PDB file of C-alpha atoms in Angstrom:
ATOM      1  CA  UNK A 482     111.675  81.890-247.966  1.00 97.00           C
ATOM      2  CA  UNK A 483     108.296  80.253-248.609  1.00 98.00           C
ATOM      3  CA  UNK A 484     108.531  76.468-248.409  1.00 99.00           C
ATOM      4  CA  UNK A 485     105.894  73.978-249.552  1.00 99.00           C
ATOM      5  CA  UNK A 486     106.308  70.401-248.351  1.00 99.00           C
ATOM      6  CA  UNK A 487     104.384  67.835-250.374  1.00 98.00           C
ATOM      7  CA  UNK A 488     103.625  65.116-247.854  1.00 96.00           C
ATOM      8  CA  UNK A 489     103.370  65.101-244.070  1.00 97.00           C
ATOM      9  CA  UNK A 490     104.187  61.470-243.450  1.00 95.00           C
ATOM     10  CA  UNK A 491     107.050  59.923-241.529  1.00 93.00           C
ATOM     11  CA  UNK A 492     109.653  61.816-243.542  1.00 95.00           C
ATOM     12  CA  UNK A 493     108.128  65.105-244.632  1.00 97.00           C
ATOM     13  CA  UNK A 494     106.251  65.448-241.380  1.00 97.00           C
ATOM     14  CA  UNK A 495     109.336  65.057-239.220  1.00 97.00           C
ATOM     15  CA  UNK A 496     111.562  67.503-241.077  1.00 98.00           C
ATOM     16  CA  UNK A 497     108.729  69.921-241.787  1.00 97.00           C
ATOM     17  CA  UNK A 498     107.813  70.017-238.104  1.00 97.00           C
ATOM     18  CA  UNK A 499     111.401  70.830-237.191  1.00 97.00           C
ATOM     19  CA  UNK A 500     111.404  73.664-239.733  1.00 98.00           C
ATOM     20  CA  UNK A 501     108.115  75.001-238.370  1.00 97.00           C
ATOM     21  CA  UNK A 502     109.483  74.834-234.826  1.00 96.00           C
ATOM     22  CA  UNK A 503     112.371  77.030-235.946  1.00 97.00           C
ATOM     23  CA  UNK A 504     110.003  79.648-237.338  1.00 97.00           C
ATOM     24  CA  UNK A 505     110.412  78.867-241.026  1.00 98.00           C
ATOM     25  CA  UNK A 506     107.554  79.710-243.414  1.00 98.00           C
ATOM     26  CA  UNK A 507     106.359  76.154-244.046  1.00 98.00           C
ATOM     27  CA  UNK A 508     103.104  74.851-245.523  1.00 98.00           C
ATOM     28  CA  UNK A 509     102.227  71.159-245.910  1.00 99.00           C
ATOM     29  CA  UNK A 510     100.440  69.986-249.061  1.00 98.00           C
ATOM     30  CA  UNK A 511      98.249  67.148-247.769  1.00 97.00           C
ATOM     31  CA  UNK A 512      95.003  65.278-248.360  1.00 95.00           C
ATOM     32  CA  UNK A 513      91.904  66.350-246.461  1.00 95.00           C
ATOM     33  CA  UNK A 514      92.088  63.438-244.013  1.00 94.00           C
ATOM     34  CA  UNK A 515      95.670  64.270-243.091  1.00 97.00           C
ATOM     35  CA  UNK A 516      94.789  67.952-242.774  1.00 96.00           C
ATOM     36  CA  UNK A 517      92.116  67.028-240.253  1.00 96.00           C
ATOM     37  CA  UNK A 518      94.676  65.041-238.237  1.00 95.00           C
ATOM     38  CA  UNK A 519      96.980  68.058-238.209  1.00 97.00           C
ATOM     39  CA  UNK A 520      94.326  70.637-237.358  1.00 95.00           C
ATOM     40  CA  UNK A 521      95.520  70.852-233.749  1.00 95.00           C
ATOM     41  CA  UNK A 522      99.197  70.395-234.622  1.00 97.00           C
ATOM     42  CA  UNK A 523     101.617  67.674-235.624  1.00 98.00           C
ATOM     43  CA  UNK A 524     102.524  65.438-232.693  1.00 97.00           C
ATOM     44  CA  UNK A 525     106.164  64.333-232.560  1.00 96.00           C
ATOM     45  CA  UNK A 526     107.058  61.388-230.345  1.00 96.00           C
ATOM     46  CA  UNK A 527     110.815  61.704-229.945  1.00 90.00           C
ATOM     47  CA  UNK A 528     113.374  59.626-228.119  1.00 89.00           C
ATOM     48  CA  UNK A 529     113.322  62.105-225.229  1.00 88.00           C
ATOM     49  CA  UNK A 530     109.663  62.992-225.043  1.00 91.00           C
ATOM     50  CA  UNK A 531     106.614  64.191-226.917  1.00 94.00           C
ATOM     51  CA  UNK A 532     105.617  67.575-228.338  1.00 96.00           C
ATOM     52  CA  UNK A 533     102.944  69.062-230.582  1.00 97.00           C
ATOM     53  CA  UNK A 534     103.973  71.502-233.317  1.00 97.00           C
ATOM     54  CA  UNK A 535     101.433  73.910-234.851  1.00 97.00           C
ATOM     55  CA  UNK A 536     101.534  73.540-238.650  1.00 98.00           C
ATOM     56  CA  UNK A 537      99.846  75.093-241.690  1.00 98.00           C
ATOM     57  CA  UNK A 538      98.299  72.881-244.388  1.00 98.00           C
ATOM     58  CA  UNK A 539      96.866  73.361-247.857  1.00 98.00           C
ATOM     59  CA  UNK A 540      94.911  71.058-250.175  1.00 96.00           C
ATOM     60  CA  UNK A 541      95.902  70.618-253.819  1.00 96.00           C
ATOM     61  CA  UNK A 542      92.835  72.452-255.120  1.00 95.00           C
ATOM     62  CA  UNK A 543      93.636  75.396-252.841  1.00 95.00           C
ATOM     63  CA  UNK A 544      97.127  76.018-254.222  1.00 95.00           C
ATOM     64  CA  UNK A 545      97.236  79.490-255.740  1.00 88.00           C
ATOM     65  CA  UNK A 546     100.570  81.090-254.868  1.00 92.00           C
ATOM     66  CA  UNK A 547     104.046  80.021-255.928  1.00 97.00           C
ATOM     67  CA  UNK A 548     106.772  78.994-253.502  1.00 98.00           C
ATOM     68  CA  UNK A 549     110.516  79.525-253.340  1.00 98.00           C
ATOM     69  CA  UNK A 550     111.208  75.896-252.465  1.00 99.00           C
ATOM     70  CA  UNK A 551     109.041  72.807-252.884  1.00 99.00           C
ATOM     71  CA  UNK A 552     110.122  69.744-250.930  1.00 99.00           C
ATOM     72  CA  UNK A 553     108.701  66.483-252.289  1.00 98.00           C
ATOM     73  CA  UNK A 554     108.480  63.871-249.532  1.00 97.00           C
ATOM     74  CA  UNK A 555     105.989  61.247-250.678  1.00 95.00           C
ATOM     75  CA  UNK A 556     106.149  57.564-251.541  1.00 90.00           C
ATOM     76  CA  UNK A 557     107.093  56.668-255.106  1.00 90.00           C
ATOM     77  CA  UNK A 558     103.549  55.587-255.937  1.00 90.00           C
ATOM     78  CA  UNK A 559     102.249  59.095-255.261  1.00 94.00           C
ATOM     79  CA  UNK A 560     104.897  60.941-257.296  1.00 96.00           C
ATOM     80  CA  UNK A 561     102.971  61.261-260.562  1.00 96.00           C
ATOM     81  CA  UNK A 562      99.967  62.743-258.757  1.00 97.00           C
ATOM     82  CA  UNK A 563     102.114  65.107-256.699  1.00 98.00           C
ATOM     83  CA  UNK A 564     103.916  66.382-259.799  1.00 98.00           C
ATOM     84  CA  UNK A 565     100.548  67.454-261.211  1.00 97.00           C
ATOM     85  CA  UNK A 566      99.492  68.967-257.878  1.00 98.00           C
ATOM     86  CA  UNK A 567     102.588  71.101-257.343  1.00 98.00           C
ATOM     87  CA  UNK A 568     102.872  72.407-260.910  1.00 97.00           C
ATOM     88  CA  UNK A 569     100.686  75.491-260.210  1.00 96.00           C
ATOM     89  CA  UNK A 570     102.949  76.337-257.250  1.00 98.00           C
ATOM     90  CA  UNK A 571     106.113  76.395-259.381  1.00 97.00           C
ATOM     91  CA  UNK A 572     107.173  79.926-260.283  1.00 96.00           C
ATOM     92  CA  UNK A 573     110.067  81.254-262.310  1.00 94.00           C
ATOM     93  CA  UNK A 574     112.547  80.951-259.437  1.00 95.00           C
ATOM     94  CA  UNK A 575     111.129  77.903-257.655  1.00 98.00           C
ATOM     95  CA  UNK A 576     113.538  75.117-256.746  1.00 98.00           C
ATOM     96  CA  UNK A 577     112.365  71.560-256.143  1.00 99.00           C
ATOM     97  CA  UNK A 578     113.994  69.280-253.593  1.00 99.00           C
ATOM     98  CA  UNK A 579     112.824  65.644-253.642  1.00 98.00           C
ATOM     99  CA  UNK A 580     113.487  63.289-250.757  1.00 96.00           C
ATOM    100  CA  UNK A 581     112.297  60.036-252.286  1.00 95.00           C
ATOM    101  CA  UNK A 582     114.231  56.807-251.986  1.00 91.00           C
ATOM    102  CA  UNK A 583     116.116  55.384-254.947  1.00 91.00           C
ATOM    103  CA  UNK A 584     116.913  57.234-258.179  1.00 92.00           C
ATOM    104  CA  UNK A 585     113.990  56.690-260.560  1.00 88.00           C
ATOM    105  CA  UNK A 586     112.065  59.764-259.393  1.00 94.00           C
ATOM    106  CA  UNK A 587     114.755  62.135-260.647  1.00 94.00           C
ATOM    107  CA  UNK A 588     113.935  61.408-264.274  1.00 92.00           C
ATOM    108  CA  UNK A 589     110.251  62.212-263.818  1.00 95.00           C
ATOM    109  CA  UNK A 590     110.963  65.497-262.037  1.00 98.00           C
ATOM    110  CA  UNK A 591     113.658  66.509-264.530  1.00 97.00           C
ATOM    111  CA  UNK A 592     111.316  65.832-267.443  1.00 97.00           C
ATOM    112  CA  UNK A 593     108.569  68.032-266.005  1.00 97.00           C
ATOM    113  CA  UNK A 594     110.500  70.890-264.413  1.00 97.00           C
ATOM    114  CA  UNK A 595     114.004  70.745-265.921  1.00 96.00           C
ATOM    115  CA  UNK A 596     117.170  69.530-264.172  1.00 95.00           C
ATOM    116  CA  UNK A 597     118.331  73.095-263.541  1.00 94.00           C
ATOM    117  CA  UNK A 598     115.618  73.588-260.920  1.00 96.00           C
ATOM    118  CA  UNK A 599     115.552  70.056-259.448  1.00 98.00           C
ATOM    119  CA  UNK A 600     118.023  69.409-256.642  1.00 98.00           C
ATOM    120  CA  UNK A 601     119.180  66.053-255.400  1.00 97.00           C
ATOM    121  CA  UNK A 602     118.757  65.124-251.789  1.00 97.00           C
ATOM    122  CA  UNK A 603     118.539  62.385-249.221  1.00 95.00           C
ATOM    123  CA  UNK A 604     117.429  62.138-245.657  1.00 94.00           C
ATOM    124  CA  UNK A 605     118.329  59.625-243.012  1.00 90.00           C
ATOM    125  CA  UNK A 606     115.735  59.229-240.311  1.00 90.00           C
ATOM    126  CA  UNK A 607     113.938  56.261-238.759  1.00 86.00           C
ATOM    127  CA  UNK A 608     110.376  57.406-238.145  1.00 90.00           C
ATOM    128  CA  UNK A 609     106.874  56.034-238.552  1.00 89.00           C
ATOM    129  CA  UNK A 610     103.349  57.416-238.536  1.00 91.00           C
ATOM    130  CA  UNK A 611     101.238  56.050-235.682  1.00 93.00           C
ATOM    131  CA  UNK A 612      97.596  55.042-236.028  1.00 90.00           C
ATOM    132  CA  UNK A 613      96.443  58.441-234.776  1.00 93.00           C
ATOM    133  CA  UNK A 614      98.702  60.408-237.126  1.00 95.00           C
ATOM    134  CA  UNK A 615     101.623  61.201-234.828  1.00 97.00           C
ATOM    135  CA  UNK A 616     105.212  60.768-236.000  1.00 97.00           C
ATOM    136  CA  UNK A 617     107.372  58.540-233.829  1.00 96.00           C
ATOM    137  CA  UNK A 618     111.169  58.597-234.037  1.00 94.00           C
ATOM    138  CA  UNK A 619     112.757  55.195-233.419  1.00 87.00           C
ATOM    139  CA  UNK A 620     116.483  55.916-233.837  1.00 85.00           C
ATOM    140  CA  UNK A 621     118.617  58.986-233.074  1.00 90.00           C
ATOM    141  CA  UNK A 622     119.876  59.384-236.638  1.00 90.00           C
ATOM    142  CA  UNK A 623     118.344  62.429-238.368  1.00 95.00           C
ATOM    143  CA  UNK A 624     120.270  64.000-241.255  1.00 96.00           C
ATOM    144  CA  UNK A 625     119.549  65.884-244.474  1.00 97.00           C
ATOM    145  CA  UNK A 626     121.900  66.131-247.463  1.00 97.00           C
ATOM    146  CA  UNK A 627     121.219  68.201-250.566  1.00 98.00           C
ATOM    147  CA  UNK A 628     123.017  69.603-253.581  1.00 98.00           C
ATOM    148  CA  UNK A 629     122.883  70.243-257.333  1.00 97.00           C
ATOM    149  CA  UNK A 630     122.664  67.348-259.760  1.00 94.00           C
ATOM    150  CA  UNK A 631     125.670  68.855-261.512  1.00 91.00           C
ATOM    151  CA  UNK A 632     127.728  72.000-261.394  1.00 89.00           C
ATOM    152  CA  UNK A 633     129.112  74.036-258.501  1.00 92.00           C
ATOM    153  CA  UNK A 634     127.493  75.157-255.285  1.00 95.00           C
ATOM    154  CA  UNK A 635     125.912  78.566-255.826  1.00 95.00           C
ATOM    155  CA  UNK A 636     124.944  81.397-253.503  1.00 96.00           C
ATOM    156  CA  UNK A 637     121.310  80.478-254.028  1.00 96.00           C
ATOM    157  CA  UNK A 638     121.920  76.901-252.934  1.00 97.00           C
ATOM    158  CA  UNK A 639     123.777  78.172-249.888  1.00 98.00           C
ATOM    159  CA  UNK A 640     120.745  80.279-248.949  1.00 98.00           C
ATOM    160  CA  UNK A 641     118.447  77.276-249.320  1.00 98.00           C
ATOM    161  CA  UNK A 642     120.749  75.192-247.161  1.00 98.00           C
ATOM    162  CA  UNK A 643     120.841  77.885-244.499  1.00 98.00           C
ATOM    163  CA  UNK A 644     117.043  78.053-244.488  1.00 98.00           C
ATOM    164  CA  UNK A 645     116.851  74.278-244.007  1.00 98.00           C
ATOM    165  CA  UNK A 646     119.492  74.191-241.262  1.00 98.00           C
ATOM    166  CA  UNK A 647     117.528  74.083-238.003  1.00 98.00           C
ATOM    167  CA  UNK A 648     117.724  72.219-234.668  1.00 95.00           C
ATOM    168  CA  UNK A 649     116.469  68.638-234.651  1.00 94.00           C
ATOM    169  CA  UNK A 650     118.672  67.236-237.404  1.00 96.00           C
ATOM    170  CA  UNK A 651     122.007  67.754-239.130  1.00 97.00           C
ATOM    171  CA  UNK A 652     122.117  69.187-242.655  1.00 97.00           C
ATOM    172  CA  UNK A 653     124.838  69.224-245.289  1.00 97.00           C
ATOM    173  CA  UNK A 654     125.249  70.867-248.706  1.00 98.00           C
ATOM    174  CA  UNK A 655     127.401  68.822-251.098  1.00 96.00           C
ATOM    175  CA  UNK A 656     128.496  69.001-254.722  1.00 92.00           C
ATOM    176  CA  UNK A 657     128.388  65.303-255.576  1.00 86.00           C
ATOM    177  CA  UNK A 658     124.885  64.615-254.299  1.00 94.00           C
ATOM    178  CA  UNK A 659     124.179  61.936-256.915  1.00 92.00           C
ATOM    179  CA  UNK A 660     126.859  59.719-255.377  1.00 92.00           C
ATOM    180  CA  UNK A 661     125.351  60.337-251.948  1.00 92.00           C
ATOM    181  CA  UNK A 662     121.918  59.361-253.266  1.00 95.00           C
ATOM    182  CA  UNK A 663     123.399  56.171-254.662  1.00 95.00           C
ATOM    183  CA  UNK A 664     124.969  55.350-251.316  1.00 93.00           C
ATOM    184  CA  UNK A 665     121.593  55.664-249.624  1.00 92.00           C
ATOM    185  CA  UNK A 666     119.951  53.525-252.309  1.00 96.00           C
ATOM    186  CA  UNK A 667     122.551  50.860-251.593  1.00 98.00           C
ATOM    187  CA  UNK A 668     121.819  51.035-247.864  1.00 96.00           C
ATOM    188  CA  UNK A 669     118.033  50.918-248.075  1.00 95.00           C
ATOM    189  CA  UNK A 670     118.200  48.107-250.632  1.00 98.00           C
ATOM    190  CA  UNK A 671     120.401  46.125-248.264  1.00 98.00           C
ATOM    191  CA  UNK A 672     118.218  46.918-245.249  1.00 98.00           C
ATOM    192  CA  UNK A 673     115.037  46.102-247.141  1.00 98.00           C
ATOM    193  CA  UNK A 674     116.437  42.838-248.471  1.00 99.00           C
ATOM    194  CA  UNK A 675     117.689  41.760-245.048  1.00 99.00           C
ATOM    195  CA  UNK A 676     114.592  42.567-243.011  1.00 98.00           C
ATOM    196  CA  UNK A 677     112.011  41.505-245.612  1.00 98.00           C
ATOM    197  CA  UNK A 678     113.654  38.137-246.210  1.00 98.00           C
ATOM    198  CA  UNK A 679     114.251  37.396-242.530  1.00 98.00           C
ATOM    199  CA  UNK A 680     110.982  38.992-241.345  1.00 97.00           C
ATOM    200  CA  UNK A 681     112.461  40.669-238.307  1.00 97.00           C
ATOM    201  CA  UNK A 682     114.646  43.373-236.810  1.00 97.00           C
ATOM    202  CA  UNK A 683     118.417  43.521-237.167  1.00 98.00           C
ATOM    203  CA  UNK A 684     118.791  42.474-233.534  1.00 98.00           C
ATOM    204  CA  UNK A 685     116.568  39.433-234.023  1.00 98.00           C
ATOM    205  CA  UNK A 686     118.385  38.422-237.205  1.00 98.00           C
ATOM    206  CA  UNK A 687     121.780  38.682-235.511  1.00 98.00           C
ATOM    207  CA  UNK A 688     120.527  36.740-232.481  1.00 98.00           C
ATOM    208  CA  UNK A 689     119.496  33.958-234.843  1.00 98.00           C
ATOM    209  CA  UNK A 690     122.999  33.780-236.343  1.00 98.00           C
ATOM    210  CA  UNK A 691     122.375  35.928-239.405  1.00 98.00           C
ATOM    211  CA  UNK A 692     125.503  38.110-239.460  1.00 98.00           C
ATOM    212  CA  UNK A 693     127.075  36.250-242.385  1.00 98.00           C
ATOM    213  CA  UNK A 694     123.862  36.641-244.382  1.00 99.00           C
ATOM    214  CA  UNK A 695     123.763  40.374-243.615  1.00 99.00           C
ATOM    215  CA  UNK A 696     127.336  40.833-244.799  1.00 98.00           C
ATOM    216  CA  UNK A 697     126.594  38.928-248.010  1.00 99.00           C
ATOM    217  CA  UNK A 698     123.703  41.266-248.788  1.00 99.00           C
ATOM    218  CA  UNK A 699     125.856  44.341-248.132  1.00 98.00           C
ATOM    219  CA  UNK A 700     128.526  42.997-250.488  1.00 98.00           C
ATOM    220  CA  UNK A 701     125.943  42.267-253.173  1.00 98.00           C
ATOM    221  CA  UNK A 702     124.542  45.805-253.107  1.00 98.00           C
ATOM    222  CA  UNK A 703     127.975  47.431-253.102  1.00 98.00           C
ATOM    223  CA  UNK A 704     129.048  45.405-256.144  1.00 98.00           C
ATOM    224  CA  UNK A 705     126.149  46.900-258.093  1.00 98.00           C
ATOM    225  CA  UNK A 706     127.052  50.453-257.075  1.00 97.00           C
ATOM    226  CA  UNK A 707     130.654  49.932-258.141  1.00 98.00           C
ATOM    227  CA  UNK A 708     129.623  48.529-261.515  1.00 98.00           C
ATOM    228  CA  UNK A 709     127.300  51.504-262.064  1.00 95.00           C
ATOM    229  CA  UNK A 710     130.139  53.959-261.453  1.00 95.00           C
ATOM    230  CA  UNK A 711     129.210  54.993-257.918  1.00 95.00           C
ATOM    231  CA  UNK A 712     131.439  52.927-255.620  1.00 96.00           C
ATOM    232  CA  UNK A 713     130.531  53.106-251.949  1.00 96.00           C
ATOM    233  CA  UNK A 714     133.066  55.039-249.902  1.00 94.00           C
ATOM    234  CA  UNK A 715     134.827  53.471-246.940  1.00 96.00           C
ATOM    235  CA  UNK A 716     132.907  55.785-244.629  1.00 94.00           C
ATOM    236  CA  UNK A 717     129.530  54.849-246.116  1.00 93.00           C
ATOM    237  CA  UNK A 718     130.468  51.170-245.934  1.00 96.00           C
ATOM    238  CA  UNK A 719     131.422  51.401-242.268  1.00 96.00           C
ATOM    239  CA  UNK A 720     128.250  53.302-241.394  1.00 94.00           C
ATOM    240  CA  UNK A 721     126.010  50.816-243.181  1.00 95.00           C
ATOM    241  CA  UNK A 722     127.781  47.789-241.780  1.00 96.00           C
ATOM    242  CA  UNK A 723     127.714  49.257-238.285  1.00 96.00           C
ATOM    243  CA  UNK A 724     123.989  49.952-238.413  1.00 95.00           C
ATOM    244  CA  UNK A 725     123.123  46.594-239.962  1.00 98.00           C
ATOM    245  CA  UNK A 726     125.250  44.511-237.576  1.00 98.00           C
ATOM    246  CA  UNK A 727     124.422  46.257-234.301  1.00 97.00           C
ATOM    247  CA  UNK A 728     123.637  43.646-231.672  1.00 97.00           C
ATOM    248  CA  UNK A 729     120.227  44.099-230.064  1.00 97.00           C
ATOM    249  CA  UNK A 730     119.144  46.711-232.605  1.00 95.00           C
ATOM    250  CA  UNK A 731     115.402  47.179-233.083  1.00 92.00           C
ATOM    251  CA  UNK A 732     116.034  48.646-236.546  1.00 92.00           C
ATOM    252  CA  UNK A 733     113.823  47.512-239.409  1.00 93.00           C
ATOM    253  CA  UNK A 734     113.566  48.969-242.896  1.00 93.00           C
ATOM    254  CA  UNK A 735     110.649  51.194-243.869  1.00 89.00           C
ATOM    255  CA  UNK A 736     109.964  48.716-246.665  1.00 95.00           C
ATOM    256  CA  UNK A 737     109.518  45.907-244.133  1.00 96.00           C
ATOM    257  CA  UNK A 738     107.373  48.079-241.872  1.00 92.00           C
ATOM    258  CA  UNK A 739     105.077  49.003-244.765  1.00 91.00           C
ATOM    259  CA  UNK A 740     104.711  45.379-245.863  1.00 95.00           C
ATOM    260  CA  UNK A 741     103.930  44.066-242.387  1.00 94.00           C
ATOM    261  CA  UNK A 742     101.450  46.900-241.806  1.00 90.00           C
ATOM    262  CA  UNK A 743      99.636  46.081-245.039  1.00 91.00           C
ATOM    263  CA  UNK A 744     100.458  49.472-246.541  1.00 88.00           C
ATOM    264  CA  UNK A 745     101.494  50.296-250.123  1.00 89.00           C
ATOM    265  CA  UNK A 746     105.237  49.751-250.402  1.00 93.00           C
ATOM    266  CA  UNK A 747     108.145  50.736-252.626  1.00 93.00           C
ATOM    267  CA  UNK A 748     109.466  47.276-253.410  1.00 95.00           C
ATOM    268  CA  UNK A 749     109.458  47.766-257.169  1.00 95.00           C
ATOM    269  CA  UNK A 750     110.752  51.343-256.974  1.00 93.00           C
ATOM    270  CA  UNK A 751     113.643  50.297-254.736  1.00 95.00           C
ATOM    271  CA  UNK A 752     114.501  46.621-255.124  1.00 98.00           C
ATOM    272  CA  UNK A 753     112.992  46.178-258.576  1.00 97.00           C
ATOM    273  CA  UNK A 754     114.878  49.149-260.008  1.00 95.00           C
ATOM    274  CA  UNK A 755     118.055  48.043-258.236  1.00 97.00           C
ATOM    275  CA  UNK A 756     117.869  44.528-259.706  1.00 98.00           C
ATOM    276  CA  UNK A 757     117.211  46.006-263.159  1.00 97.00           C
ATOM    277  CA  UNK A 758     120.212  48.318-262.822  1.00 96.00           C
ATOM    278  CA  UNK A 759     122.363  45.390-261.725  1.00 98.00           C
ATOM    279  CA  UNK A 760     121.290  43.401-264.786  1.00 98.00           C
ATOM    280  CA  UNK A 761     122.198  46.323-267.067  1.00 97.00           C
ATOM    281  CA  UNK A 762     125.733  46.153-265.685  1.00 98.00           C
ATOM    282  CA  UNK A 763     125.992  42.364-265.676  1.00 98.00           C
ATOM    283  CA  UNK A 764     125.947  41.919-261.891  1.00 98.00           C
ATOM    284  CA  UNK A 765     124.085  38.985-260.344  1.00 98.00           C
ATOM    285  CA  UNK A 766     121.891  39.804-257.345  1.00 98.00           C
ATOM    286  CA  UNK A 767     120.491  36.501-256.042  1.00 98.00           C
ATOM    287  CA  UNK A 768     119.658  37.711-252.531  1.00 99.00           C
ATOM    288  CA  UNK A 769     118.081  41.001-253.603  1.00 99.00           C
ATOM    289  CA  UNK A 770     116.219  39.145-256.332  1.00 98.00           C
ATOM    290  CA  UNK A 771     114.914  36.661-253.767  1.00 98.00           C
ATOM    291  CA  UNK A 772     113.605  39.494-251.588  1.00 98.00           C
ATOM    292  CA  UNK A 773     111.932  41.052-254.631  1.00 98.00           C
ATOM    293  CA  UNK A 774     110.311  37.712-255.477  1.00 98.00           C
ATOM    294  CA  UNK A 775     109.066  37.416-251.900  1.00 97.00           C
ATOM    295  CA  UNK A 776     107.479  40.870-252.113  1.00 97.00           C
ATOM    296  CA  UNK A 777     105.851  40.123-255.462  1.00 97.00           C
ATOM    297  CA  UNK A 778     104.479  36.854-254.105  1.00 97.00           C
ATOM    298  CA  UNK A 779     103.116  38.680-251.061  1.00 95.00           C
ATOM    299  CA  UNK A 780     101.462  41.296-253.274  1.00 95.00           C
ATOM    300  CA  UNK A 781      99.880  38.634-255.480  1.00 95.00           C
ATOM    301  CA  UNK A 782      98.583  36.688-252.481  1.00 94.00           C
ATOM    302  CA  UNK A 783      97.075  39.755-250.831  1.00 92.00           C
ATOM    303  CA  UNK A 784      95.674  41.444-253.945  1.00 87.00           C
TER     304      UNK A 784
END
C-alpha cells in the first residue's frame, strides 16, 4: 500500500517515522526546507533514547503518481494549500485520512473529495519539533484511531488499519469515529484553555492551587459536547481528568507551546470554532471565551 503523508511535523513526522521503521511504503510531502532537514533521516528523540529513521520525501511540484492512502497531518492554516497540493495524487481508489484537530477540516475535505473517500481520525501524542528538525516525544501516550464518517467497517478499511498498525503506537479502527473526534476536540479545547490562560504546565497550575479551575474548564467543554449531541463517555472523562489533574505533570497543550514559541497557532480553528458551536446550542463558555480573547489580544499585539 502506497502511503503519502502530507506534513512531517510533530504529528505526521512521528507516526510516519514509525510506519517507515516497520517497512511501510511511506513518502512525506514536505516543503524544500523540511526536505533538506530530512535528507539524512528523521531524528526521533523518544522517552527511552534517540534514533534516526531514513525517510523518503517529495515536493508538491514533483507529485506525479497516485497513492492508495493520503494522510493529512498539517496545521489548520495549511489545509487549503495542502488540499490543492494532494489533488493530483488522488486516484480512483485513494482514501484520505486527516489527523487535524477539531472538526472544521472535515467539511473542506468532504467538499473537495467526497465523504465516501474521507475517513475520520484522531491521534493522541505529545511531541514537538526541535530547532534542528528532530521530533521529541514528551509523554508516553501515542495512539491512532480511525474509521468511516458513517456506515459499517469494510474489508478495505480493515486493510488500511492493518497497514497502519505498527510498533511505536497503538491503533484502533472504530465505527463511531465522529464521536471520538468530538471527544478529542473537547480535550484539546480544555487543555488549550487551561494552559493558555494560566501560562504554564499542568503541574505548575496544580501547584499554584488551580485544580478547581481545571475542573471548571473540563465541565464547560463537556457541556458543549452534550448539547451538540456528542456527550463525553465516562471513560473519556476519566482519561481527560486524569491527564489534566496529574500532580507534577509537565504536560502543556500544543496550542500553548505554539503561542509561547511565536509560531502560527490554531486558536481560531480550535477554541474559536468551539465557542461558536457552543453559541449555536445556547451554551455559555466564559472560560473558553476568555482564553480565546487572550489569544486574539496576543495576536493583535504581536502582529
